[in-house]
Structures are given as structure tokens and as C-alpha cells.
């Protein structure tokens, strides 16, 4: 494992053990520094890497996963949340267009009505925290190298995904 990555993962588990999800801002700040380290980027990604993800680190005590994602160009995701888990997203190369969404109908209704909220770009060296339940969507007009840190294995927990059959967007994100 790359030395900087190893130090970063030690710091992340330390922050989580002492502060829990209240330390997400600290983790995003540290991830930003890691993403600006050219040796880390060169050790973690290379040009010929196909689109996909791989686990760089997992700590069974805190449950945290650090994953490297190669995002293919021209990919637009639908609104989703990470359920009870949090996430921190950061880019090593390329950019992510991020939209945060807010629910405008009562939580007692089964379907979701969403309105676009904040919209911004995560560029190389940028990282942002996403607390549990926050609905967001990502767009990658160009190929991008992304690091995603999550509080648990997202494939194993219930999470929200936009369902075009019943959910509705009332205020789309501005282009
Ligand atoms: Fe996400």
C-alpha cells in the first residue's frame, strides 16, 4: 500500500473511533490532501485502468471502506442516498458534477417528490462529505478517477434509489 494511503487510512480510522460520523469534515479535509499527492495518484490509478471500482482499504471495527473508482465518460447517475451510511467523495483526476436533492412531499407518502438543491463541481483535489440520508446524483461528462469512502458496505444496506415509475422531480437541476 502507498505510504500516504496507509497514513491516511490510519487517520481515518482514528477520526471515526474518536468522533464517529461527526468527523466527516475532517476526513474530507484529509482526503483532499491525499488526492493532491501525485505519488498516491500514480500508485492508485493508471491510464489503462478500465471503468470499475476496487477496495483499497477496509477496517472491520469501524466498518469504513476506501474505494478507488474509475468512472467512464458520459455517465449520469440518478438521485440516490446511502441510507444509514455516510460517504465522502473526492476526485484524483477529472471532475464530478454533483447535485443535491431535497424531498418536497411528506415522508409518510411512499413515493418521493424531489427538487434540485445545491449543484457544484468536485474537481481534482476536492473532497466533500455526505451525511446519512442525503440524496444526491453524480454526473461524469469525462472519464474521472474518484475516491469514495463509506461507513459500511453500501451493497449490503437498504438505500434510496430514484424510481422513475413512482418518484417525481419537480425542480430539475439547472444545466
Ligand atoms: Fe452516492
PDB file of N, CA and C in Angstrom, residues 8 12 15 23-36 86-90 125-130 149:
ATOM      1  N   UNK A   8      -3.098   7.844   5.692  1.00  0.00           N
ATOM      2  CA  UNK A   8      -4.452   8.379   5.561  1.00  0.00           C
ATOM      3  C   UNK A   8      -5.466   7.426   6.206  1.00  0.00           C
ATOM      4  N   UNK A  12      -8.034   8.091   9.228  1.00  0.00           N
ATOM      5  CA  UNK A  12      -9.489   7.943   9.069  1.00  0.00           C
ATOM      6  C   UNK A  12     -10.068   7.063  10.176  1.00  0.00           C
ATOM      7  N   UNK A  15     -10.052   9.010  13.443  1.00  0.00           N
ATOM      8  CA  UNK A  15     -11.129  10.017  13.492  1.00  0.00           C
ATOM      9  C   UNK A  15     -12.471   9.333  13.770  1.00  0.00           C
ATOM     10  N   UNK A  23     -16.996  13.281  12.425  1.00  0.00           N
ATOM     11  CA  UNK A  23     -15.672  13.606  11.901  1.00  0.00           C
ATOM     12  C   UNK A  23     -15.593  13.621  10.380  1.00  0.00           C
ATOM     13  N   UNK A  24     -16.750  13.609   9.705  1.00  0.00           N
ATOM     14  CA  UNK A  24     -16.744  13.546   8.224  1.00  0.00           C
ATOM     15  C   UNK A  24     -15.995  14.706   7.581  1.00  0.00           C
ATOM     16  N   UNK A  25     -16.130  15.897   8.160  1.00  0.00           N
ATOM     17  CA  UNK A  25     -15.442  17.080   7.621  1.00  0.00           C
ATOM     18  C   UNK A  25     -13.923  16.896   7.707  1.00  0.00           C
ATOM     19  N   UNK A  26     -13.444  16.319   8.819  1.00  0.00           N
ATOM     20  CA  UNK A  26     -12.005  16.043   8.995  1.00  0.00           C
ATOM     21  C   UNK A  26     -11.530  15.053   7.928  1.00  0.00           C
ATOM     22  N   UNK A  27     -12.358  14.037   7.684  1.00  0.00           N
ATOM     23  CA  UNK A  27     -11.978  13.006   6.712  1.00  0.00           C
ATOM     24  C   UNK A  27     -11.909  13.617   5.306  1.00  0.00           C
ATOM     25  N   UNK A  28     -12.887  14.475   4.983  1.00  0.00           N
ATOM     26  CA  UNK A  28     -12.881  15.127   3.663  1.00  0.00           C
ATOM     27  C   UNK A  28     -11.634  16.008   3.513  1.00  0.00           C
ATOM     28  N   UNK A  29     -11.247  16.728   4.569  1.00  0.00           N
ATOM     29  CA  UNK A  29     -10.058  17.596   4.501  1.00  0.00           C
ATOM     30  C   UNK A  29      -8.799  16.756   4.282  1.00  0.00           C
ATOM     31  N   UNK A  30      -8.700  15.626   4.964  1.00  0.00           N
ATOM     32  CA  UNK A  30      -7.533  14.744   4.796  1.00  0.00           C
ATOM     33  C   UNK A  30      -7.534  14.101   3.409  1.00  0.00           C
ATOM     34  N   UNK A  31      -8.732  13.729   2.930  1.00  0.00           N
ATOM     35  CA  UNK A  31      -8.812  13.126   1.593  1.00  0.00           C
ATOM     36  C   UNK A  31      -8.353  14.128   0.534  1.00  0.00           C
ATOM     37  N   UNK A  32      -8.714  15.384   0.722  1.00  0.00           N
ATOM     38  CA  UNK A  32      -8.310  16.416  -0.227  1.00  0.00           C
ATOM     39  C   UNK A  32      -6.779  16.481  -0.328  1.00  0.00           C
ATOM     40  N   UNK A  33      -6.104  16.400   0.810  1.00  0.00           N
ATOM     41  CA  UNK A  33      -4.628  16.414   0.805  1.00  0.00           C
ATOM     42  C   UNK A  33      -4.071  15.182   0.097  1.00  0.00           C
ATOM     43  N   UNK A  34      -4.676  14.024   0.377  1.00  0.00           N
ATOM     44  CA  UNK A  34      -4.211  12.780  -0.253  1.00  0.00           C
ATOM     45  C   UNK A  34      -4.349  12.853  -1.780  1.00  0.00           C
ATOM     46  N   UNK A  35      -5.484  13.409  -2.232  1.00  0.00           N
ATOM     47  CA  UNK A  35      -5.755  13.481  -3.675  1.00  0.00           C
ATOM     48  C   UNK A  35      -4.797  14.421  -4.401  1.00  0.00           C
ATOM     49  N   UNK A  36      -4.200  15.353  -3.642  1.00  0.00           N
ATOM     50  CA  UNK A  36      -3.229  16.295  -4.232  1.00  0.00           C
ATOM     51  C   UNK A  36      -1.814  15.718  -4.236  1.00  0.00           C
ATOM     52  N   UNK A  86     -22.859   7.084   5.688  1.00  0.00           N
ATOM     53  CA  UNK A  86     -22.349   8.356   5.168  1.00  0.00           C
ATOM     54  C   UNK A  86     -21.374   8.043   4.032  1.00  0.00           C
ATOM     55  N   UNK A  87     -20.949   9.081   3.325  1.00  0.00           N
ATOM     56  CA  UNK A  87     -19.925   8.906   2.292  1.00  0.00           C
ATOM     57  C   UNK A  87     -19.085  10.182   2.212  1.00  0.00           C
ATOM     58  N   UNK A  88     -17.866  10.032   1.741  1.00  0.00           N
ATOM     59  CA  UNK A  88     -17.025  11.183   1.388  1.00  0.00           C
ATOM     60  C   UNK A  88     -16.542  10.913  -0.035  1.00  0.00           C
ATOM     61  N   UNK A  89     -16.781  11.869  -0.941  1.00  0.00           N
ATOM     62  CA  UNK A  89     -16.361  11.738  -2.333  1.00  0.00           C
ATOM     63  C   UNK A  89     -15.224  12.705  -2.625  1.00  0.00           C
ATOM     64  N   UNK A  90     -14.235  12.267  -3.402  1.00  0.00           N
ATOM     65  CA  UNK A  90     -13.172  13.168  -3.825  1.00  0.00           C
ATOM     66  C   UNK A  90     -12.605  12.719  -5.160  1.00  0.00           C
ATOM     67  N   UNK A 125      -8.491  17.057  -6.490  1.00  0.00           N
ATOM     68  CA  UNK A 125      -8.032  17.546  -5.191  1.00  0.00           C
ATOM     69  C   UNK A 125      -9.161  18.015  -4.289  1.00  0.00           C
ATOM     70  N   UNK A 126     -10.408  17.997  -4.784  1.00  0.00           N
ATOM     71  CA  UNK A 126     -11.558  18.392  -3.954  1.00  0.00           C
ATOM     72  C   UNK A 126     -12.202  17.150  -3.324  1.00  0.00           C
ATOM     73  N   UNK A 127     -12.750  17.322  -2.121  1.00  0.00           N
ATOM     74  CA  UNK A 127     -13.480  16.230  -1.460  1.00  0.00           C
ATOM     75  C   UNK A 127     -14.630  16.832  -0.667  1.00  0.00           C
ATOM     76  N   UNK A 128     -15.777  16.124  -0.627  1.00  0.00           N
ATOM     77  CA  UNK A 128     -16.947  16.635   0.103  1.00  0.00           C
ATOM     78  C   UNK A 128     -17.589  15.512   0.912  1.00  0.00           C
ATOM     79  N   UNK A 129     -18.097  15.851   2.116  1.00  0.00           N
ATOM     80  CA  UNK A 129     -18.781  14.847   2.941  1.00  0.00           C
ATOM     81  C   UNK A 129     -20.284  14.776   2.644  1.00  0.00           C
ATOM     82  N   UNK A 130     -20.850  13.595   2.729  1.00  0.00           N
ATOM     83  CA  UNK A 130     -22.290  13.364   2.532  1.00  0.00           C
ATOM     84  C   UNK A 130     -22.833  12.587   3.722  1.00  0.00           C
ATOM     85  N   UNK A 149     -15.263   7.077   0.078  1.00  0.00           N
ATOM     86  CA  UNK A 149     -15.128   6.481   1.408  1.00  0.00           C
ATOM     87  C   UNK A 149     -16.532   6.343   1.976  1.00  0.00           C
TER      88      UNK A 149
END
